[in-house]
Tab-separated table of C-alpha atoms in Angstrom:
chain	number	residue	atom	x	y	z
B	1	UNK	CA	-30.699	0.385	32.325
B	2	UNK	CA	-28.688	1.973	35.703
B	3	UNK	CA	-25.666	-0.330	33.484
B	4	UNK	CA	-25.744	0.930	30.282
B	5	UNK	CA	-25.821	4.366	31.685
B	6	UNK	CA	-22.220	4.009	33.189
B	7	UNK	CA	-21.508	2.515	30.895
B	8	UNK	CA	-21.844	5.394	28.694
B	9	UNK	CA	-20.904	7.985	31.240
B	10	UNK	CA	-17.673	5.817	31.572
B	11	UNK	CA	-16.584	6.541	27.685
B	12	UNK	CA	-17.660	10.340	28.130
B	13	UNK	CA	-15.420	10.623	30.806
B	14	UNK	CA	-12.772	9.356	28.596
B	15	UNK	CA	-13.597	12.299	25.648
B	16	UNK	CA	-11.393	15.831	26.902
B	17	UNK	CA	-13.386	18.210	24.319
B	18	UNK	CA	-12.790	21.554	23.862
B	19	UNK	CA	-14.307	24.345	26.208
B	20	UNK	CA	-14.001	26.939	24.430
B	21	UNK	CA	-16.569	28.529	22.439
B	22	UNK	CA	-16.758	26.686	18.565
B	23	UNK	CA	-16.235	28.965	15.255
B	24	UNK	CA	-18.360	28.556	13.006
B	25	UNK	CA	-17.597	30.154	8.839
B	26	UNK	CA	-20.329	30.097	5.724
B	27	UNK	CA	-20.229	29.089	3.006
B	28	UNK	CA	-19.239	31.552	0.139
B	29	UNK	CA	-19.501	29.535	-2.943
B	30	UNK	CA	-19.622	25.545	-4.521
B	31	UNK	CA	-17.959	24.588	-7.483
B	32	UNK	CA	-18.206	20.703	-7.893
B	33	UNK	CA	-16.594	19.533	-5.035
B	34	UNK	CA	-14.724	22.552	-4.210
B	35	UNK	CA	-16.429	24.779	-1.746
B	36	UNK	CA	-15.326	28.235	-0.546
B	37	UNK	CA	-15.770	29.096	3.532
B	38	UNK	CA	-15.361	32.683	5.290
B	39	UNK	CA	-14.705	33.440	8.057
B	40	UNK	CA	-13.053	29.647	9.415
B	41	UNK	CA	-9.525	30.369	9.444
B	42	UNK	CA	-8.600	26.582	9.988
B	43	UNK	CA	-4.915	24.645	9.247
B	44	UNK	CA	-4.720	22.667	5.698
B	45	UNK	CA	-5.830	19.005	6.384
B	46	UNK	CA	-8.413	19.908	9.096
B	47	UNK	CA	-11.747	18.121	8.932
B	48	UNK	CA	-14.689	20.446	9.003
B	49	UNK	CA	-19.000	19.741	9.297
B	50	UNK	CA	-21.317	21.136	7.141
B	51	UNK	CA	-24.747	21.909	8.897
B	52	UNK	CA	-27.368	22.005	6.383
B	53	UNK	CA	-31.043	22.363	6.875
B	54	UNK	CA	-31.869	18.644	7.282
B	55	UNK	CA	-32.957	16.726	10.388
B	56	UNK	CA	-29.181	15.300	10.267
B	57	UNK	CA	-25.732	16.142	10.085
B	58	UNK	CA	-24.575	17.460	6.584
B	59	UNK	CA	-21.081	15.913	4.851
B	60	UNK	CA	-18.120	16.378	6.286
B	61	UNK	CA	-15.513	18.261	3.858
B	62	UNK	CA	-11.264	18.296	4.190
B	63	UNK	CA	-9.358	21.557	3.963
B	64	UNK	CA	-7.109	21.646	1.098
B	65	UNK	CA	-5.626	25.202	0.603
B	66	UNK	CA	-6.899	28.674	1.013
B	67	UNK	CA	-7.224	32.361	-1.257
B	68	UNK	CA	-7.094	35.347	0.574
B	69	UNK	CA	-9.777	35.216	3.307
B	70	UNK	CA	-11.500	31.896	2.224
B	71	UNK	CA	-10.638	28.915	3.149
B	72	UNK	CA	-11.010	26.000	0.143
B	73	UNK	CA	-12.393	22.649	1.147
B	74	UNK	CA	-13.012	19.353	-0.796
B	75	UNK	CA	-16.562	17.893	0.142
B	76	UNK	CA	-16.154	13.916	1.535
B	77	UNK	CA	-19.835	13.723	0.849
B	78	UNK	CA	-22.675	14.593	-1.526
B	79	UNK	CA	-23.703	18.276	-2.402
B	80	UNK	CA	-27.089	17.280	-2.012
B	81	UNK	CA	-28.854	19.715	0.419
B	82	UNK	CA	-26.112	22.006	0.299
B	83	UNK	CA	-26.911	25.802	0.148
B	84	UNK	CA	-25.047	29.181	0.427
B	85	UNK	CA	-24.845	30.407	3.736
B	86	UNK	CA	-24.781	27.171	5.650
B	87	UNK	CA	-22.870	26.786	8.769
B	88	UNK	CA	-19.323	25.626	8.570
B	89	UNK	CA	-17.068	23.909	12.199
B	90	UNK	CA	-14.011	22.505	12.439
B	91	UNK	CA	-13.770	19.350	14.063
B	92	UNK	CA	-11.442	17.306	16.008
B	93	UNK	CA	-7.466	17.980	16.197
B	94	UNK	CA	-6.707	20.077	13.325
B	95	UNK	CA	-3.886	17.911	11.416
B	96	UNK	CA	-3.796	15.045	13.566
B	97	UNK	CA	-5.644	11.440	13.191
B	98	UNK	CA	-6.655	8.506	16.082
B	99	UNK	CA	-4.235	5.752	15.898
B	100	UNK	CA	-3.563	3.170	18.627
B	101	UNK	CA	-4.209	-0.361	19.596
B	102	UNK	CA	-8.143	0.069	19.667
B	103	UNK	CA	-7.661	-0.246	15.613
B	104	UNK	CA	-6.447	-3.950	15.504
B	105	UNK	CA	-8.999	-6.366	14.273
B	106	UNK	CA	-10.642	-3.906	12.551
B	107	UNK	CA	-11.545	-2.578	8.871
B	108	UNK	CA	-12.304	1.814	8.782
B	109	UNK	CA	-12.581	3.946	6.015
B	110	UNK	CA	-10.381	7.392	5.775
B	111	UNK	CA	-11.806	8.968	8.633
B	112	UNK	CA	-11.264	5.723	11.357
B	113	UNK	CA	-14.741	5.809	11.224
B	114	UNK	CA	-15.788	1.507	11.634
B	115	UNK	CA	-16.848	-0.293	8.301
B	116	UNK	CA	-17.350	-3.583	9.465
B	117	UNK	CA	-20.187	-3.455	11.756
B	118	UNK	CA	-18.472	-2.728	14.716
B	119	UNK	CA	-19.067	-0.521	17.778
B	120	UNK	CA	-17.189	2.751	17.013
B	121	UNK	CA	-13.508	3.084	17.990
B	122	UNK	CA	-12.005	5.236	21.189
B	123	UNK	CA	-8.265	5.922	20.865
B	124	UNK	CA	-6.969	8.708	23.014
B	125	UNK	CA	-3.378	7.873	20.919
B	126	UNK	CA	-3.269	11.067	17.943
B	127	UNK	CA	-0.564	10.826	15.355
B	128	UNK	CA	0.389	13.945	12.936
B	129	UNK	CA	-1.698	12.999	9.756
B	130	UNK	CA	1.206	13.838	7.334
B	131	UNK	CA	3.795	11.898	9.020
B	132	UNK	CA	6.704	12.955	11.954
B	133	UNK	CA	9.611	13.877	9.957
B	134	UNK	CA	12.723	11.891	10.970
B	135	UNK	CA	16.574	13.016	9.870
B	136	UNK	CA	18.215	10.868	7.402
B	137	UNK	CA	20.574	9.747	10.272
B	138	UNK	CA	17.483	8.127	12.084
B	139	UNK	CA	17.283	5.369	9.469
B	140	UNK	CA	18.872	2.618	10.117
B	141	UNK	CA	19.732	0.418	7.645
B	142	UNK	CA	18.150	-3.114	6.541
B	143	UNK	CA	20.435	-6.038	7.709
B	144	UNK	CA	17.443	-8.699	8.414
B	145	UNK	CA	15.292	-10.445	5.810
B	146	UNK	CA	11.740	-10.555	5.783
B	147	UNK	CA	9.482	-13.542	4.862
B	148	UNK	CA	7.200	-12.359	2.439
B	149	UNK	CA	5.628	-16.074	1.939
B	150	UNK	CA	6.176	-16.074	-1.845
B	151	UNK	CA	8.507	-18.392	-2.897
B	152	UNK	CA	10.050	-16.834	-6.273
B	153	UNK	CA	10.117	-13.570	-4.346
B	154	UNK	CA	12.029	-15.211	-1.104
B	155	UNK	CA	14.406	-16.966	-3.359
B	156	UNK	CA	15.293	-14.671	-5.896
B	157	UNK	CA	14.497	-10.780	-5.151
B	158	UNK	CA	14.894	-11.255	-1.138
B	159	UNK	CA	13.028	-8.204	1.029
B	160	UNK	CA	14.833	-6.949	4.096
B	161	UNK	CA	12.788	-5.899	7.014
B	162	UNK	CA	12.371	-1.812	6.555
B	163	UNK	CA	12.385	-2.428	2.681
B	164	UNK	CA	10.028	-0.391	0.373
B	165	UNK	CA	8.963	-2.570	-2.502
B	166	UNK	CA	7.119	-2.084	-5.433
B	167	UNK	CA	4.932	-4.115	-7.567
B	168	UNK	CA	4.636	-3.076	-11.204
B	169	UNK	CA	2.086	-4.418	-13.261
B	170	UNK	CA	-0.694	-3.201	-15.811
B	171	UNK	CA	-4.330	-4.340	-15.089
B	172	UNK	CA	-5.479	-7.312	-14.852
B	173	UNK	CA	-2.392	-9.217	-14.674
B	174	UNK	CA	-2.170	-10.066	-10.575
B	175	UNK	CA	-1.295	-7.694	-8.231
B	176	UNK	CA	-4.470	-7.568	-6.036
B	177	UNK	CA	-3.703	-11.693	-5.549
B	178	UNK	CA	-0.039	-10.967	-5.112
B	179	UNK	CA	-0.811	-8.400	-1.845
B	180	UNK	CA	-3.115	-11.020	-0.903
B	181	UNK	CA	-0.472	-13.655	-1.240
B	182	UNK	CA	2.031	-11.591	1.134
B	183	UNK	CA	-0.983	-10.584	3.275
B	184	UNK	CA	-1.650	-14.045	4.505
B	185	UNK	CA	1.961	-15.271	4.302
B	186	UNK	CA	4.089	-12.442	5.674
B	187	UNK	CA	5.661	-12.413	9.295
B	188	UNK	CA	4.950	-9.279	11.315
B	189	UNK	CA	3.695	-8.068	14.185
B	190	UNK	CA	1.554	-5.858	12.893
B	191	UNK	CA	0.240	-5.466	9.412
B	192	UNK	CA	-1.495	-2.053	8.428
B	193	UNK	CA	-3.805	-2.940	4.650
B	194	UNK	CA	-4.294	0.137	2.783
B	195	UNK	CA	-6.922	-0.656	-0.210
B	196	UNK	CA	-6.968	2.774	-1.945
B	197	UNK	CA	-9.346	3.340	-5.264
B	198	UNK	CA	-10.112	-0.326	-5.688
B	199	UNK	CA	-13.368	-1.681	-6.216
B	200	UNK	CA	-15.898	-2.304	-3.018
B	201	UNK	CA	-16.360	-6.309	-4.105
B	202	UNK	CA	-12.234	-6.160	-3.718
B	203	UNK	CA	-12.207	-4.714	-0.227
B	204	UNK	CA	-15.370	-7.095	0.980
B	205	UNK	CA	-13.525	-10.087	-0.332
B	206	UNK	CA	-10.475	-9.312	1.346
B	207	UNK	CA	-11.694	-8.428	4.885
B	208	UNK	CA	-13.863	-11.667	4.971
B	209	UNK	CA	-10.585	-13.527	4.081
B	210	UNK	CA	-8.119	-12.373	6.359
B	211	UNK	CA	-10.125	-10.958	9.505
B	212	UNK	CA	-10.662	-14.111	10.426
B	213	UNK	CA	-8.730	-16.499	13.485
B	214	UNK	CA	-5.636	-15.402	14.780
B	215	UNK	CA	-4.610	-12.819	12.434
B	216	UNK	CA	-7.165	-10.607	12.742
B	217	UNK	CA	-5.883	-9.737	16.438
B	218	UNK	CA	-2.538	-8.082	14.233
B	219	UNK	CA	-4.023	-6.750	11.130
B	220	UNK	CA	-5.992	-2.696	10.376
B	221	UNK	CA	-7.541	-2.350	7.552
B	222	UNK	CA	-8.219	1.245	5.529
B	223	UNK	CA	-10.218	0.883	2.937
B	224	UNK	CA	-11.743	3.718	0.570
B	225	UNK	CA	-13.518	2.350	-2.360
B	226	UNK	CA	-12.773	4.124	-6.001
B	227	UNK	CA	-16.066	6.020	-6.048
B	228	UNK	CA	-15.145	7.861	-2.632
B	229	UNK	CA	-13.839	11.393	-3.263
B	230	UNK	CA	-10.392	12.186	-4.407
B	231	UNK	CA	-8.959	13.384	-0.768
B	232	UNK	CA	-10.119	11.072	0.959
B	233	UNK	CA	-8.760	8.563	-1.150
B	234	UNK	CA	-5.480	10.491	-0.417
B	235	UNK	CA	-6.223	11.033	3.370
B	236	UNK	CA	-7.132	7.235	3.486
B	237	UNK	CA	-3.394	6.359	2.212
B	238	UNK	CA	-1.721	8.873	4.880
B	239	UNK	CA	-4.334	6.965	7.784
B	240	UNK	CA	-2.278	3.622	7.196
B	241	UNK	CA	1.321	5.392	6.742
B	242	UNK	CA	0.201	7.333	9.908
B	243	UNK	CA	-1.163	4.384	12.163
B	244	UNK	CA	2.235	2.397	10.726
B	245	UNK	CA	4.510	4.962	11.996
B	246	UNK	CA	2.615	4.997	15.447
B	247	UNK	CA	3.326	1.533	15.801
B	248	UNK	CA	6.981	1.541	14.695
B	249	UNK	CA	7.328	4.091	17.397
B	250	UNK	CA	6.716	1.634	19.667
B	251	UNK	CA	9.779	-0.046	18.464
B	252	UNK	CA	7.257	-2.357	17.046
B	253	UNK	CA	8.242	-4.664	12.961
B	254	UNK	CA	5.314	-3.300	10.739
B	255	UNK	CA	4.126	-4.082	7.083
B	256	UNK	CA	2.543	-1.711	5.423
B	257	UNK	CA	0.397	-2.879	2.508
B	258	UNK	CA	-0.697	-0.258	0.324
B	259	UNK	CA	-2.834	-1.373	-2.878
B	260	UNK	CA	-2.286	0.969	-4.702
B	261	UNK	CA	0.291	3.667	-4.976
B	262	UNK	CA	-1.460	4.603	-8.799
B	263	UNK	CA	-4.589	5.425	-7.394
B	264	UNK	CA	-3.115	7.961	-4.977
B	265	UNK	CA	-1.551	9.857	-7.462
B	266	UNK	CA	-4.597	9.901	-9.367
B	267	UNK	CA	-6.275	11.421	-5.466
B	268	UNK	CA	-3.207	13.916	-5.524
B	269	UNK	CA	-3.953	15.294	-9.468
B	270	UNK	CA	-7.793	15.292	-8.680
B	271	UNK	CA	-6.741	17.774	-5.684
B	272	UNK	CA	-4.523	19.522	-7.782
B	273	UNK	CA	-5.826	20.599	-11.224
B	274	UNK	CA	-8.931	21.557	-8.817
B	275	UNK	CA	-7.005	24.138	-6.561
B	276	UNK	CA	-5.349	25.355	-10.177
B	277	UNK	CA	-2.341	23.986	-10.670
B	278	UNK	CA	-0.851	23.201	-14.102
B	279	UNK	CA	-0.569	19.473	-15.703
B	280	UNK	CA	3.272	18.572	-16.513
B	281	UNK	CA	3.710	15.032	-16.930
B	282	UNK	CA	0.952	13.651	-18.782
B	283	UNK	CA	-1.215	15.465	-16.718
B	284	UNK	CA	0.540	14.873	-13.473
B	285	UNK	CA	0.910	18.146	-11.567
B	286	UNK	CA	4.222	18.452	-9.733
B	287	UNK	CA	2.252	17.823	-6.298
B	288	UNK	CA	0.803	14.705	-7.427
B	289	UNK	CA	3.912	12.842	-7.833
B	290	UNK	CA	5.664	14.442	-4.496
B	291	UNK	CA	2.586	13.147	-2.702
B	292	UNK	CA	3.833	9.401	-3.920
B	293	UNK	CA	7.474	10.301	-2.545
B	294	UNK	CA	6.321	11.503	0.703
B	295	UNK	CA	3.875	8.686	1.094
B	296	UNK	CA	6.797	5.732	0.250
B	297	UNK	CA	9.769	7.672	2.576
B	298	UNK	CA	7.303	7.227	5.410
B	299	UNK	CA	8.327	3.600	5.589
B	300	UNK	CA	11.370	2.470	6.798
B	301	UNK	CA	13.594	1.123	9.902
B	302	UNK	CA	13.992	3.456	13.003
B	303	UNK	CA	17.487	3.558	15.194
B	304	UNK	CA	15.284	5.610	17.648
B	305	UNK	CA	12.818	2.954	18.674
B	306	UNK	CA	13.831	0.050	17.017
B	307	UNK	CA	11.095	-0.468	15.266
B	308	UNK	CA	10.264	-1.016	11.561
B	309	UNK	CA	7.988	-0.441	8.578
B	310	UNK	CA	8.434	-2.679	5.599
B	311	UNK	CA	6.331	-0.969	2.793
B	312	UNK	CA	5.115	-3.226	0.369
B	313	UNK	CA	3.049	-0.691	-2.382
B	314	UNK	CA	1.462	-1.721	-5.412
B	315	UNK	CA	2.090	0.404	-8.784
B	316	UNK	CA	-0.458	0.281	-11.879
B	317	UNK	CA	0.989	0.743	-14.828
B	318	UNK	CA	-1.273	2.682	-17.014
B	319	UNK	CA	-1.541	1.233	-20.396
B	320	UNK	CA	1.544	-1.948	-19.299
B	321	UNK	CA	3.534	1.879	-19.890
B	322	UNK	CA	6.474	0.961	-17.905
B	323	UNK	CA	7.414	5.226	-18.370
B	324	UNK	CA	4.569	5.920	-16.878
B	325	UNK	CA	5.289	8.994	-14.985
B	326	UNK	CA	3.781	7.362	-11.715
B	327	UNK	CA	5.767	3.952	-12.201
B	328	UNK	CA	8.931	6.063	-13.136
B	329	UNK	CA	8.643	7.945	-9.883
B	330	UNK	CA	8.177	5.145	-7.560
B	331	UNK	CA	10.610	2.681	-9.064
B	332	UNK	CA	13.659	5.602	-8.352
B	333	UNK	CA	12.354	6.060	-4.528
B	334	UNK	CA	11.020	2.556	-3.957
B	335	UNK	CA	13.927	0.008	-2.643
B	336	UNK	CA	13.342	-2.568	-5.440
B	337	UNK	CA	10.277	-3.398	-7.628
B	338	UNK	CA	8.622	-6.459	-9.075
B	339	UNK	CA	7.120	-6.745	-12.455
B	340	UNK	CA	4.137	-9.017	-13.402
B	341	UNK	CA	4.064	-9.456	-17.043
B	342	UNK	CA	0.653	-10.386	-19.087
B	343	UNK	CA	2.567	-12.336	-21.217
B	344	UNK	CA	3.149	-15.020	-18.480
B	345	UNK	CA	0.321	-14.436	-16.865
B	346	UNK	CA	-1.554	-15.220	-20.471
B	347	UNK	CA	0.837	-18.717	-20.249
B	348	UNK	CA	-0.697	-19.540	-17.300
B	349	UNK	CA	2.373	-18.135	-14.483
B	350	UNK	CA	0.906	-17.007	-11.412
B	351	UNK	CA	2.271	-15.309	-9.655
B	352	UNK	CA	3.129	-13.698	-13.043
B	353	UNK	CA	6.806	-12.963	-11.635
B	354	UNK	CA	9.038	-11.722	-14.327
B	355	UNK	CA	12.506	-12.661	-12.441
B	356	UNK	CA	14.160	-11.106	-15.164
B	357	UNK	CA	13.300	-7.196	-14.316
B	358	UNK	CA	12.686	-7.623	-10.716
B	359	UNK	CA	15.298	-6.656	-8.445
B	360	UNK	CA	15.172	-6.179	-4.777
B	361	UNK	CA	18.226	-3.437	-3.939
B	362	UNK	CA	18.753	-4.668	-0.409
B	363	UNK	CA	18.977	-8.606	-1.389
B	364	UNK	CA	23.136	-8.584	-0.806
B	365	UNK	CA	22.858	-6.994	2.254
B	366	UNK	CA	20.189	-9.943	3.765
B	367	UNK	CA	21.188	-13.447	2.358
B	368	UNK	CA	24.538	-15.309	1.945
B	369	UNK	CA	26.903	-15.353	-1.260
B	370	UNK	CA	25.672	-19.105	-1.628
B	371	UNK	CA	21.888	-18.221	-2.068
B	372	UNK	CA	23.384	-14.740	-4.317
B	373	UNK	CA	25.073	-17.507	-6.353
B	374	UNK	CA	21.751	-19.363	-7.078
B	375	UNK	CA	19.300	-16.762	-7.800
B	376	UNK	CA	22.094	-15.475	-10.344
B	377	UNK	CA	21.976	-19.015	-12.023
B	378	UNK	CA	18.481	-19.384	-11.886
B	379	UNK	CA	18.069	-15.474	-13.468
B	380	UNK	CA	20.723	-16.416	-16.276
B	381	UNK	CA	18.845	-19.702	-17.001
B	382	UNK	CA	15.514	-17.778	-17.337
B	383	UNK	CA	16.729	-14.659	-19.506
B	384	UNK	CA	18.580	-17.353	-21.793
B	385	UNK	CA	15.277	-19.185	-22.692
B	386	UNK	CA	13.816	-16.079	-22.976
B	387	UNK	CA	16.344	-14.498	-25.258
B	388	UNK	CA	16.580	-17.960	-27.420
B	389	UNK	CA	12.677	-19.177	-27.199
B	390	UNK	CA	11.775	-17.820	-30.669
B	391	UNK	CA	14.628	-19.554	-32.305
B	392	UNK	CA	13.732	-22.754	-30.176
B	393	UNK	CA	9.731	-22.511	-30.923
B	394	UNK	CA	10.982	-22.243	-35.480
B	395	UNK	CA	13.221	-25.448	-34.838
B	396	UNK	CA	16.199	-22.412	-36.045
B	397	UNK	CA	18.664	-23.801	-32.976
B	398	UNK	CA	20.576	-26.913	-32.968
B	399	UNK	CA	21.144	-28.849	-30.405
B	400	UNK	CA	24.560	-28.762	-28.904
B	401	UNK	CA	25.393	-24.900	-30.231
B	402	UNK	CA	25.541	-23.844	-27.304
B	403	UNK	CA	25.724	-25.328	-23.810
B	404	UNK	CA	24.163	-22.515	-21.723
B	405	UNK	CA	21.459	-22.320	-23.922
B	406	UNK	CA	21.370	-26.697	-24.082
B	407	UNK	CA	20.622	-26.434	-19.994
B	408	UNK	CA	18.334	-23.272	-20.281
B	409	UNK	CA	15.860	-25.295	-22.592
B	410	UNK	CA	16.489	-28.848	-20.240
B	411	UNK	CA	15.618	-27.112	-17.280
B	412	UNK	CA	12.601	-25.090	-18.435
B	413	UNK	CA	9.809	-26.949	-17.427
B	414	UNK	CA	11.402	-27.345	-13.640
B	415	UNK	CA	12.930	-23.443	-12.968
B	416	UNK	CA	8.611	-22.808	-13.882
B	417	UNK	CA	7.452	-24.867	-11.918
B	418	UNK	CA	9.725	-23.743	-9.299
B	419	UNK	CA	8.096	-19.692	-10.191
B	420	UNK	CA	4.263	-21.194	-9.969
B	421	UNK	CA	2.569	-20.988	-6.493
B	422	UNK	CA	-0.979	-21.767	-5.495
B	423	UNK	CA	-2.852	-18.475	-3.806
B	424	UNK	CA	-3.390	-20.217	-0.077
B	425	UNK	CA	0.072	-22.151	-0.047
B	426	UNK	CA	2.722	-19.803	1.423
B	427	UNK	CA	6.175	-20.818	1.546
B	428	UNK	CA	8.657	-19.708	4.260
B	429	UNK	CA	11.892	-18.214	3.335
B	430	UNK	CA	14.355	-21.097	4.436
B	431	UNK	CA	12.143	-23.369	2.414
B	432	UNK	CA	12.293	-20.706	-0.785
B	433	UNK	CA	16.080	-21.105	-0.179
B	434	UNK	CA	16.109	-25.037	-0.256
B	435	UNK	CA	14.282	-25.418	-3.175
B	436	UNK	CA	15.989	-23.012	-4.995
B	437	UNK	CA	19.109	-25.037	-4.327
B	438	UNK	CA	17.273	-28.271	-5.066
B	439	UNK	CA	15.839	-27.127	-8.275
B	440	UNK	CA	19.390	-25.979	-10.141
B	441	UNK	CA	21.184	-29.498	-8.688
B	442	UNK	CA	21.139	-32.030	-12.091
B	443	UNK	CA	18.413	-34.746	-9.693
B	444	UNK	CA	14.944	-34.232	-10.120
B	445	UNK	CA	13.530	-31.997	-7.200
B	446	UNK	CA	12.023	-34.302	-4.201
């Protein structure tokens, strides 16, 4: 018993809270979600406690904006047992979120509060929840390649450590296994998973998979399931880019994993048709899709520490739209994007890579003109079948017509098997390279 009690006395030592006397506000009005507070004059993006009459704590609610005198805050919880008058506090660091090495090995939810059945997390480390905002000069630029573990996307759209990549797809068609792919194959030091809006059986699966041996020492996962409110489905997303950044400070390499960039925007257009402001595309108020562009330029190589973040965000392309307004917005900011088509993945392809529009923008700049010269071969071999496979498929082409088209249709069967990849084999970059070399020479591949 005398144990436990330092124990306990040991981590209160540890906690430097405020000694001044707490504010308290009331509230004024509920609408929904949307509640209205006097007389708590607190920054936007401040947590806050709402005491209701109950034996226990009532939900916690986010600050989003203000009118006049009254501050506006977005409920985290249920309005069950919520009444007019009740007692509003702020709590913790206005603006700022735990970060820090305490997080490793571990899966949280938007608030850093522990998911996985662990004893809660102490991290004295605070980072600005919106990001530290770096000049333009502070980039550095991406000279190194990264091994994602995917072989079509080693060999033919190479990443670059500090590279923000996209993956477009519509649902259904493979993204989720994709991330997981990269997830378990990637090198990094430290690898921040952001599962945003997906569904709870998603982020079980994936924790039981990859928290597990050595890998869980490296790995944080955020995870806020789709039926969690709207901000803190957006505060979950700035959580990872916030606990990456901490870590690239450090002068520490970082992936960021962020599944998915969609469902953030959908957070952001919640937030803001509910504070009032007007729909322009498709619904899509202006903040919605500058909350996707401030999210992805978080990412990113420092020349101040050294350290990187190579942002790897997934993009759902409502209705297989590809002018979606949210895939539009992220493929002009994001450093190259990957499509998934449903027409391959219907053929059996997975991953469902179409190598004909992905492009990685930073390829040139990380691998030499010899493996430039192969993916180039093996892109013109693919978008020749492709162009020519109808003709092929009605017996209209001859044999012979054309000798591009003659090796396109020969070497078919070997350039997809060279795209297929099992789930739980990953496949380093130098190998990607060799194969891809092996599988445009005339001999059968060894």
């Amino acid at each position: 018993m005398i144990g436990l009690m330092e124990s306990q006395l040991a981590d209160l030592r540890t906690v430097h809270g405020p000694l001044a006397p707490r504010r308290y506000g009331r509230i004024c009005s509920c609408d929904g979600g949307l509640i209205q507070v006097s007389g708590l004059p607190v920054p936007i993006g401040s947590l806050c406690r709402i005491l209701t009459s109950g034996p226990t704590l009532g939900p916690q609610a986010e600050v989003i904006g203000f009118r006049g005198q009254f501050s506006l805050m977005m409920l985290l919880g249920d309005t069950v047992m919520l009444h007019p008058g009740a007692l509003v506090r702020a709590e913790g660091e206005p603006g700022t979120v735990a970060v820090g090495e305490a997080f490793l090995g571990r899966a949280i939810d938007a608030t850093g509060a522990p998911i996985d059945g662990g004893k809660p997390i102490r991290s004295a480390a605070r980072w600005a929840l919106g990001g530290r905002r770096e000049g333009a000069l502070e980039r550095s630029s991406v000279i190194e390649p990264f091994d994602c573990g995917v072989r079509a996307m080693n060999a033919l759209t190479t990443m670059g450590i500090g590279q923000r990549l996209g993956i477009i797809a519509g649902s259904g068609v493979g993204k989720s296994v994709l991330l997981d792919m990269i997830a378990g194959g990637c090198e990094s030091e430290i690898a921040v998973v952001a599962l945003i809006g997906e569904r709870a059986r998603e982020v079980s699966d994936f924790v039981s998979r990859h928290m597990t041996g050595p890998m869980r020492r490296r790995m944080v996962i955020i995870a806020v399931p789709a039926d969690h409110a709207a901000n803190l489905r957006l505060r979950g997303a700035q959580l990872a880019a916030s606990m990456a950044e901490y870590f690239r400070a450090q002068g520490r390499q970082v992936t960021l994993i962020m599944d998915s960039l969609t469902r953030v925007a959908h957070a952001a257009r919640e937030i803001g048709l509910l504070l009032g402001e007007p729909g322009a595309a498709r619904g899509y108020p202006p903040s919605a899709l500058a909350a996707v562009t401030k999210l992805v330029e978080r990412a990113g190589n420092s020349s101040v520490s050294g350290g990187s973040i190579t942002g790897i965000y997934t993009v759902l392309a409502d209705g297989d739209d590809p002018d979606d307004p949210v895939v539009d917005s992220a493929r002009a900011i994001l450093d190259g994007h990957i499509v998934l088509s449903r027409e391959l993945a219907q053929q059996g392809q997975y991953p469902a890579i179409d190598v004909t529009a992905s492009l990685s923008r930073v390829m040139d700049g990380v691998t030499s003109r010899e493996h430039q010269k192969n993916a180039r071969e093996f892109r013109s071999l693919v978008a020749q079948y492709q162009a020519n496979r109808d003709l092929v498929l009605m017996g209209a082409y001859r044999e012979g017509a054309d000798a591009g088209i003659d090796r396109a249709i020969a070497m078919h069967d070997r350039l997809r098997e060279f795209l297929i990849q099992p789930p739980d084999k990953p496949v380093s970059l130098a190998e990607s390279i060799e194969q891809l070399a092996l599988t445009l020479t005339d001999r059968p591949p060894v």
